[in-house]
Backbone as ProteinMPNN parsed JSONL, in Angstrom:
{"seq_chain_A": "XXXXXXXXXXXXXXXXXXXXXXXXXXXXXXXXXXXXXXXXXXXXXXXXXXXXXXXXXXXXXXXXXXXXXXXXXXXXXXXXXXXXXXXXXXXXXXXXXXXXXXXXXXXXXXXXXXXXXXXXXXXXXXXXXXXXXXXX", "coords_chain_A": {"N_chain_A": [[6.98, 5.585, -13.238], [6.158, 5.507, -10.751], [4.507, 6.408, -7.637], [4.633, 9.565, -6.001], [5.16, 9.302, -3.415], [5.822, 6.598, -3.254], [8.771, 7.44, -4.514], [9.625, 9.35, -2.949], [10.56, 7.017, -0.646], [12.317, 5.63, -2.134], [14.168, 8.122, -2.402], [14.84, 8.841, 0.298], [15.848, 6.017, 1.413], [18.205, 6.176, -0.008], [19.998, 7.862, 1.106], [20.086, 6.069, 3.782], [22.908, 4.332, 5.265], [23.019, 1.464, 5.634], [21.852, -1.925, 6.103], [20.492, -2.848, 8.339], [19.203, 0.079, 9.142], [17.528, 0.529, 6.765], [16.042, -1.623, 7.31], [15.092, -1.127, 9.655], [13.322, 1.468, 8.965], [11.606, 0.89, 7.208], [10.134, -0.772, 9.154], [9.406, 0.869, 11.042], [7.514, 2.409, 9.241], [5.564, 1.255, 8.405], [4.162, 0.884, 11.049], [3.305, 3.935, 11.172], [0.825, 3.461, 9.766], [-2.442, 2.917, 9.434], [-3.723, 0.864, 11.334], [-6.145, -1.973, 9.994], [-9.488, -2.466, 9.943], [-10.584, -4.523, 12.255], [-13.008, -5.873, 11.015], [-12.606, -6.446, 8.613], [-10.5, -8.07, 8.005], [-10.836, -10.85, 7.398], [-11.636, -13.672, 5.303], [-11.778, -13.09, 2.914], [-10.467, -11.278, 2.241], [-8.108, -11.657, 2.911], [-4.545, -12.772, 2.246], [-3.265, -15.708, 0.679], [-0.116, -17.53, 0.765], [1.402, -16.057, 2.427], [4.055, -15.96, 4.351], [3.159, -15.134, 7.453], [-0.207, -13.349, 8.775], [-1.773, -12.052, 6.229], [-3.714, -9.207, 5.089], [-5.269, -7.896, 2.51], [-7.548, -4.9, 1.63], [-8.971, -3.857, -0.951], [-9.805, -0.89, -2.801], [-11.762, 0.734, -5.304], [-12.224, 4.389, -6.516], [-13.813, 5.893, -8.346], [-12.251, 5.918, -10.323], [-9.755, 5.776, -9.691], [-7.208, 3.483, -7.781], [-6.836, 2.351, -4.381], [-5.814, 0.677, -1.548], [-5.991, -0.537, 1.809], [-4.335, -2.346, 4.384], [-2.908, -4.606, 6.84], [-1.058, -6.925, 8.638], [0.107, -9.567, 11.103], [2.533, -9.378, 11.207], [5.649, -7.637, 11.969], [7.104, -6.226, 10.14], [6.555, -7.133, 7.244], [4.033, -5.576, 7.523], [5.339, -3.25, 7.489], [6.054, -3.821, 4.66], [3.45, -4.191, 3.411], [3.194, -1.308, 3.904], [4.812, 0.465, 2.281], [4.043, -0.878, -0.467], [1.746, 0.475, -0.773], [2.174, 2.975, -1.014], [3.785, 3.04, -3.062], [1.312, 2.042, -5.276], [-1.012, 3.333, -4.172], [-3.263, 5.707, -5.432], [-3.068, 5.259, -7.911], [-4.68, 5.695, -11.153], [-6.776, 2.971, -11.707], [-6.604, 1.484, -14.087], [-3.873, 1.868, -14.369], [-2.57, 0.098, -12.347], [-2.029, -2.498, -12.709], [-0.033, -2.463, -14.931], [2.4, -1.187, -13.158], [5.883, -2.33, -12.861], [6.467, -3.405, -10.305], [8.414, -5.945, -9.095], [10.568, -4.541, -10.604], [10.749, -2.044, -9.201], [10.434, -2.139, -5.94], [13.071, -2.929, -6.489], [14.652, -1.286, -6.679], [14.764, -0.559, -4.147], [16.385, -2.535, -2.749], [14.876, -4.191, -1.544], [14.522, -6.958, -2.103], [16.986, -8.478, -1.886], [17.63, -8.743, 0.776], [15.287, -9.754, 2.202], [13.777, -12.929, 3.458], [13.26, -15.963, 1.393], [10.203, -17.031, 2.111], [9.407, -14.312, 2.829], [9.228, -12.795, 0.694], [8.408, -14.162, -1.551], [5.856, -14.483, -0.067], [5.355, -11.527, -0.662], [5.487, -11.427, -3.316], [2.473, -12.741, -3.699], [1.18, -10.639, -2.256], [1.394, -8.418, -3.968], [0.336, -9.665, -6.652], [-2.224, -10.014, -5.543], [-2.831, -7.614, -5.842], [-2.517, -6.597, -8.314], [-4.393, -8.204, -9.877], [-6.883, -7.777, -8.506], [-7.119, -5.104, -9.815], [-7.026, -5.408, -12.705], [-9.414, -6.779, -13.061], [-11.16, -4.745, -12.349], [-10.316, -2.889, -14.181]], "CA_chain_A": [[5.619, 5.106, -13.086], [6.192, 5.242, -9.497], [3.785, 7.198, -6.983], [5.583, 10.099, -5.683], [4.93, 9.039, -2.282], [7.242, 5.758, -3.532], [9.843, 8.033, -4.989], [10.431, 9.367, -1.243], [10.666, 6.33, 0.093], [13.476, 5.691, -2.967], [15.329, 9.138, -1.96], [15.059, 8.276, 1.931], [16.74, 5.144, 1.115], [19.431, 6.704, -0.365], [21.15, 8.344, 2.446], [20.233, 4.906, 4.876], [23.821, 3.786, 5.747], [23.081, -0.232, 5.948], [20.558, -2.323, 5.605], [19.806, -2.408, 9.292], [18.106, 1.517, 9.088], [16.397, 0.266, 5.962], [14.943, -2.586, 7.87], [13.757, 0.016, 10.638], [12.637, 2.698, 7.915], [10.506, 0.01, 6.885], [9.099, -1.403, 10.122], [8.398, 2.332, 10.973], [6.856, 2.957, 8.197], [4.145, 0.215, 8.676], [3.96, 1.487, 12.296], [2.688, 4.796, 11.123], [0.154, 3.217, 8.793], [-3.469, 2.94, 9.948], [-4.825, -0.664, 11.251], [-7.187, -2.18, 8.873], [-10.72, -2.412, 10.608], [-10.747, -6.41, 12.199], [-14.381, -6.82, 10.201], [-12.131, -5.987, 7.178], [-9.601, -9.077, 8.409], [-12.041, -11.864, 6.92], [-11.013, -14.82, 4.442], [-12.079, -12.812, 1.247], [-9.199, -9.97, 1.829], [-6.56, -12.738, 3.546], [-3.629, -13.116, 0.841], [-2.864, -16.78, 1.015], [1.138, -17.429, 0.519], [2.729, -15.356, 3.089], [4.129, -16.556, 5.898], [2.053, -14.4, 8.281], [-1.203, -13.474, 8.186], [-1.759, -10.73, 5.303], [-4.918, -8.952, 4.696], [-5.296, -6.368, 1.856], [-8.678, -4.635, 1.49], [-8.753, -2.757, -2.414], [-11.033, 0.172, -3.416], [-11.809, 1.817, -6.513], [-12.96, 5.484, -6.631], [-13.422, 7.409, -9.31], [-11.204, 5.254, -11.52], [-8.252, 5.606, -8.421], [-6.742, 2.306, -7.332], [-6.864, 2.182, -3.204], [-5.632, -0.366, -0.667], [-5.423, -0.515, 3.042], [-3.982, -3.843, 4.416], [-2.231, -5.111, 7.862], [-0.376, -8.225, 8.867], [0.057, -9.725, 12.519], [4.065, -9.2, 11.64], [5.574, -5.768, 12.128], [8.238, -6.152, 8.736], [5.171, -7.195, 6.296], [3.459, -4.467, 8.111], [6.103, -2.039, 6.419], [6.013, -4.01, 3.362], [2.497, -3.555, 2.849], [3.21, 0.307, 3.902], [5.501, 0.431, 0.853], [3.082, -1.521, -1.429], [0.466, 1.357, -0.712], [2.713, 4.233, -1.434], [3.62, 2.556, -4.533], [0.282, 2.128, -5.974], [-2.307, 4.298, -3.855], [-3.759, 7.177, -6.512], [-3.365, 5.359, -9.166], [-5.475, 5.43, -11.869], [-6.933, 1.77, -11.885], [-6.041, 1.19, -15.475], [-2.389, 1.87, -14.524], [-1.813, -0.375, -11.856], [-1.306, -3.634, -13.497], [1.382, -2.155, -15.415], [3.712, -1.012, -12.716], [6.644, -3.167, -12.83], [6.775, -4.196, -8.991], [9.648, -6.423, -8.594], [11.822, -3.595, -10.305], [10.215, -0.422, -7.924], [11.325, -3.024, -4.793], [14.572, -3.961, -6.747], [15.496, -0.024, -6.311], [15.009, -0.34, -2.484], [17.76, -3.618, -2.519], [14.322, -5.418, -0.822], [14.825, -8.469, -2.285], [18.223, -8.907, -1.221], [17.508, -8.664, 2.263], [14.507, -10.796, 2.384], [13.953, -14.368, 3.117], [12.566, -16.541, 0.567], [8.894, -16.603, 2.552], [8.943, -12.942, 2.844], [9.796, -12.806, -0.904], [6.999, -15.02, -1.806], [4.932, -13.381, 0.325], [5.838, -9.927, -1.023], [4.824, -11.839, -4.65], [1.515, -12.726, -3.743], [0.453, -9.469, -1.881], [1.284, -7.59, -5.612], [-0.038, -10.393, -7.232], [-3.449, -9.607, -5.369], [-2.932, -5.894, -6.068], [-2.555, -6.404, -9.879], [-5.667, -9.135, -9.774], [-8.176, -6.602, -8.495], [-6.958, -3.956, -10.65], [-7.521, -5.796, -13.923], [-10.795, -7.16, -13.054], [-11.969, -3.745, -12.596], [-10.144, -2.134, -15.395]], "C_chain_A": [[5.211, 5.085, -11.615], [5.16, 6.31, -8.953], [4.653, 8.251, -6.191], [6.004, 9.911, -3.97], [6.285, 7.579, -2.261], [8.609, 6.303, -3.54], [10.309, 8.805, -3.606], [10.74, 8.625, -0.52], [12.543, 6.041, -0.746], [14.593, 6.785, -2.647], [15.648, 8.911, -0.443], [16.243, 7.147, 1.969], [17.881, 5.323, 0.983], [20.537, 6.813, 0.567], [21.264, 7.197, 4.024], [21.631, 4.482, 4.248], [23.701, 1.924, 5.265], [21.953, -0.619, 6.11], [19.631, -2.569, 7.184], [19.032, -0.99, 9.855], [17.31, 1.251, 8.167], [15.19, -0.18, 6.726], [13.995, -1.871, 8.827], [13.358, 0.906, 10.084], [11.181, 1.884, 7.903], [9.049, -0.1, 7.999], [8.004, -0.378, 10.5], [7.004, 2.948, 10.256], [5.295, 2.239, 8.276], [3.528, 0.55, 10.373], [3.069, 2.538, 12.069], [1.535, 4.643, 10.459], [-1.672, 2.886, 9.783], [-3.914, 1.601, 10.185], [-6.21, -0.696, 10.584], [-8.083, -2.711, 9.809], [-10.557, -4.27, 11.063], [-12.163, -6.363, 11.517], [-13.291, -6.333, 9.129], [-11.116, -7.58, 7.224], [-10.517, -10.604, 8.127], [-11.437, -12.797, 6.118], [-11.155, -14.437, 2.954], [-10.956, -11.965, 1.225], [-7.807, -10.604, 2.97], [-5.942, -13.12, 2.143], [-2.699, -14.241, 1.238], [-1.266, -16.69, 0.441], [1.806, -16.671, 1.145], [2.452, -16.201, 4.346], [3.441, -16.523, 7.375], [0.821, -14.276, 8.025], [-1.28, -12.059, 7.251], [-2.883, -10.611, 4.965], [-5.043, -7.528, 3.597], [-7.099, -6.203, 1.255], [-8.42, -3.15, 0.376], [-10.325, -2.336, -2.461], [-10.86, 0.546, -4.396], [-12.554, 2.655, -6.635], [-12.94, 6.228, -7.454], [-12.545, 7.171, -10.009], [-9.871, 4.979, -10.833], [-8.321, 4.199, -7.566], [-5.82, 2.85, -5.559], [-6.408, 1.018, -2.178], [-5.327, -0.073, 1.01], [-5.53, -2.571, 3.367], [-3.557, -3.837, 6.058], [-1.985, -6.753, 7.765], [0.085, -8.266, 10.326], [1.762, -9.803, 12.505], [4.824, -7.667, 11.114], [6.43, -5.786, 10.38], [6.766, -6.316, 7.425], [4.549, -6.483, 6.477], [4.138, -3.174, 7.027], [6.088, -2.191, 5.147], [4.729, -3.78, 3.05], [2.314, -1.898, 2.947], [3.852, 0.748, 2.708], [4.875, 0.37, -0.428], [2.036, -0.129, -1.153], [1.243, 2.18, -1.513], [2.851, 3.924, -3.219], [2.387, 2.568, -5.489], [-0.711, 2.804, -5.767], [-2.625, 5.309, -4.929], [-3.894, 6.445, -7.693], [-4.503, 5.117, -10.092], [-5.812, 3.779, -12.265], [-6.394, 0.784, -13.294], [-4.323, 1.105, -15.493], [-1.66, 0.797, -13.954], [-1.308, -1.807, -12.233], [-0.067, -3.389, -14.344], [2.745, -1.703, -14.895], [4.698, -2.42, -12.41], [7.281, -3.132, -11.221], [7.74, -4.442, -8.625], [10.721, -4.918, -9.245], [11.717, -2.445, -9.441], [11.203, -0.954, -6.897], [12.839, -2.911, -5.433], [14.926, -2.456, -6.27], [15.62, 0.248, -4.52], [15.92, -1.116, -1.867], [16.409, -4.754, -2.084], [14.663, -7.191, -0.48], [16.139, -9.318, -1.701], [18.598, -9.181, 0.324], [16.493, -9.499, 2.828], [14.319, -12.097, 2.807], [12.851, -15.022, 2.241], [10.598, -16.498, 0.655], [8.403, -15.263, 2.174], [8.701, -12.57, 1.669], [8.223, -13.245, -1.419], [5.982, -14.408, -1.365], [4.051, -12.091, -0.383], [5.184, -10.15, -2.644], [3.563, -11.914, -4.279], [0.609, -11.873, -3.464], [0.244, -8.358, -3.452], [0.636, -8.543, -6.311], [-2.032, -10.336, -7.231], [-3.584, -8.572, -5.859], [-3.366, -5.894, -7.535], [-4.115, -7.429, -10.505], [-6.895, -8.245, -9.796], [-7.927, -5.89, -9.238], [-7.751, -4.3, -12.151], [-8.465, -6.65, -14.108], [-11.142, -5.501, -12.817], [-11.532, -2.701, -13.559], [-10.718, -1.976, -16.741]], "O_chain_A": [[4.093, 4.705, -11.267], [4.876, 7.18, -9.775], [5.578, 7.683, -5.611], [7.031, 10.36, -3.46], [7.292, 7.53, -1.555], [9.505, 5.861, -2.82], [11.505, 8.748, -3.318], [11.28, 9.072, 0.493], [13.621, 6.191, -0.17], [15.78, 6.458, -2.62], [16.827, 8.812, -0.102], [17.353, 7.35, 2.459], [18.708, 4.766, 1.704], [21.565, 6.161, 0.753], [22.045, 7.31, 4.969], [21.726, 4.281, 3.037], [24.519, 1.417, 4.497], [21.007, 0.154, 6.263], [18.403, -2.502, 7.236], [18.356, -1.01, 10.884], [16.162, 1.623, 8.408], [14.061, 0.287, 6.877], [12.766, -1.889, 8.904], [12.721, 1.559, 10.911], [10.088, 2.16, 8.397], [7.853, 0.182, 7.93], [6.774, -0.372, 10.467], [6.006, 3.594, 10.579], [4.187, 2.77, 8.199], [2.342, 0.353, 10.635], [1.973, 2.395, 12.61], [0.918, 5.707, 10.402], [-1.585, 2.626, 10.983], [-4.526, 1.078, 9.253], [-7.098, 0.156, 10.581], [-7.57, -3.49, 10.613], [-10.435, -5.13, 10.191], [-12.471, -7.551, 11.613], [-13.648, -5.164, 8.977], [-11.166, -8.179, 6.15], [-10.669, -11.326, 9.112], [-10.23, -12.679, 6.327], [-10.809, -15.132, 1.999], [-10.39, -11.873, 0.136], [-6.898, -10.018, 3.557], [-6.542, -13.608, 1.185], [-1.667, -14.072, 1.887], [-1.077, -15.777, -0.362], [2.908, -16.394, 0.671], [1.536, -16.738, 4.97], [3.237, -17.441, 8.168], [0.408, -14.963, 7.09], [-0.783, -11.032, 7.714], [-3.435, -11.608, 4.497], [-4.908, -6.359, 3.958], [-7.736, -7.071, 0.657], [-7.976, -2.025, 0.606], [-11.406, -2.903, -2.302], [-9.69, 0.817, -4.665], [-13.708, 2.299, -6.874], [-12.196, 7.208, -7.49], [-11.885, 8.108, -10.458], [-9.036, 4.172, -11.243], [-9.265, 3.876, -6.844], [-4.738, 3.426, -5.443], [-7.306, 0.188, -2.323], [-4.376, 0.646, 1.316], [-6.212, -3.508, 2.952], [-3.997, -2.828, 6.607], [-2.553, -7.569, 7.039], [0.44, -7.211, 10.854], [2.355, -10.192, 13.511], [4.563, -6.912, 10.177], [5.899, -5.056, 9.543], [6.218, -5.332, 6.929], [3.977, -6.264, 5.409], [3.612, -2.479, 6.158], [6.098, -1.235, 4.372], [4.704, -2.932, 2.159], [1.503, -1.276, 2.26], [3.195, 1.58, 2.081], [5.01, 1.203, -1.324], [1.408, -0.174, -2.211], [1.04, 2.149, -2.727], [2.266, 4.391, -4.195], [2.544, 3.171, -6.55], [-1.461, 3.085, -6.702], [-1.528, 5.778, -5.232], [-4.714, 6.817, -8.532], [-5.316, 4.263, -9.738], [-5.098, 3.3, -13.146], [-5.926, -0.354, -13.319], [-3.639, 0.5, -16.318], [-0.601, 0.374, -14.418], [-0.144, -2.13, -11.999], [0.848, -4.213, -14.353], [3.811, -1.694, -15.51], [4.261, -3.401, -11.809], [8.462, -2.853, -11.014], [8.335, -3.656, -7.888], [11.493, -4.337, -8.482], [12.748, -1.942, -8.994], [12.369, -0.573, -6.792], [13.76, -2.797, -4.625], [15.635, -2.48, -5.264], [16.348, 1.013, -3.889], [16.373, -0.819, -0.761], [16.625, -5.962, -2.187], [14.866, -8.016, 0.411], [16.201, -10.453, -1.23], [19.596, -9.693, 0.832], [16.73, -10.004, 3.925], [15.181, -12.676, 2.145], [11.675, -14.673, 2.344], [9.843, -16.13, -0.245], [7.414, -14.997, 1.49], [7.716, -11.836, 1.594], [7.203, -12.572, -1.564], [5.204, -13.807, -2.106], [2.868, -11.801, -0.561], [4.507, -9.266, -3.17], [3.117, -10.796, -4.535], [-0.514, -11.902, -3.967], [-0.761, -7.758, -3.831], [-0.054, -7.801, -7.009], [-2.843, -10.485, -8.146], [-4.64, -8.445, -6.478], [-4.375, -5.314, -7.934], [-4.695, -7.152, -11.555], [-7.671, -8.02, -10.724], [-8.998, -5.799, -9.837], [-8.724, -3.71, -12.62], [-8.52, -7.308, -15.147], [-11.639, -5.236, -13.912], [-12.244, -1.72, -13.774], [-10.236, -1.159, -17.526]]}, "name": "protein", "num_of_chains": 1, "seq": "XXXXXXXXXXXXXXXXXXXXXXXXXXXXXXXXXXXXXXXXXXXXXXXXXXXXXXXXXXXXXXXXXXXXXXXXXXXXXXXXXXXXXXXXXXXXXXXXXXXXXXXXXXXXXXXXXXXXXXXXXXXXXXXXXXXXXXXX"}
């Protein structure tokens, strides 16, 4: 159900050694990702429950489920780079149905996490799947 853009992040993984190249795959990964406009950084697209500040700003085009996001911490940064790949394209109708925590569980995330980040990491999908099935 994954986005194939996920499913490279899943084969990349693979050949990381230890969970310290994950962690910098990651950070990277949110590095390369585009900052979300500051008028986009507002209190309607702030995702209360993470430790940091987290902003995800969702589109729907043409029935395709969209998100660009940032966070003022570089690791949540990657995790919302992750969270995109995962769900960007999809057909709006789909994305409430991807099973989330197991996509992550194939990257070890959770295991590496701390409880905040975790939580966090719940409420940012938690928004994702929210908008989706209000406009589905």
């Amino acid at each position: 159900m994954a986005n194939a853009a996920f499913e490279e992040i899943v084969e990349d993984f693979e050949f990381l050694e230890d969970w310290e190249d994950r962690y910098r795959f990651v950070i990277d990964h949110g590095k390369a990702m585009e900052p979300l406009d500051d008028a986009l950084k507002v209190p309607a697209t702030k995702v209360d429950g993470c430790a940091s500040q987290v902003w995800l700003h969702p589109r729907i085009e043409n029935g395709y489920f969209t998100f660009d996001g940032d966070s003022d911490a570089i690791i949540v940064r990657g995790l919302i780079s992750v969270l995109r790949d995962l769900y960007n394209g999809l057909p709006v109708s789909e994305v409430p149905r991807v099973d989330a925590p197991a996509e992550l569980a194939r990257l070890g995330l959770h295991d590496h996490l701390s409880a905040q980040r975790s939580n966090g990491l719940r409420a940012m999908i938690e928004r994702i799947r929210s908008v989706a099935a209000e406009a589905a």
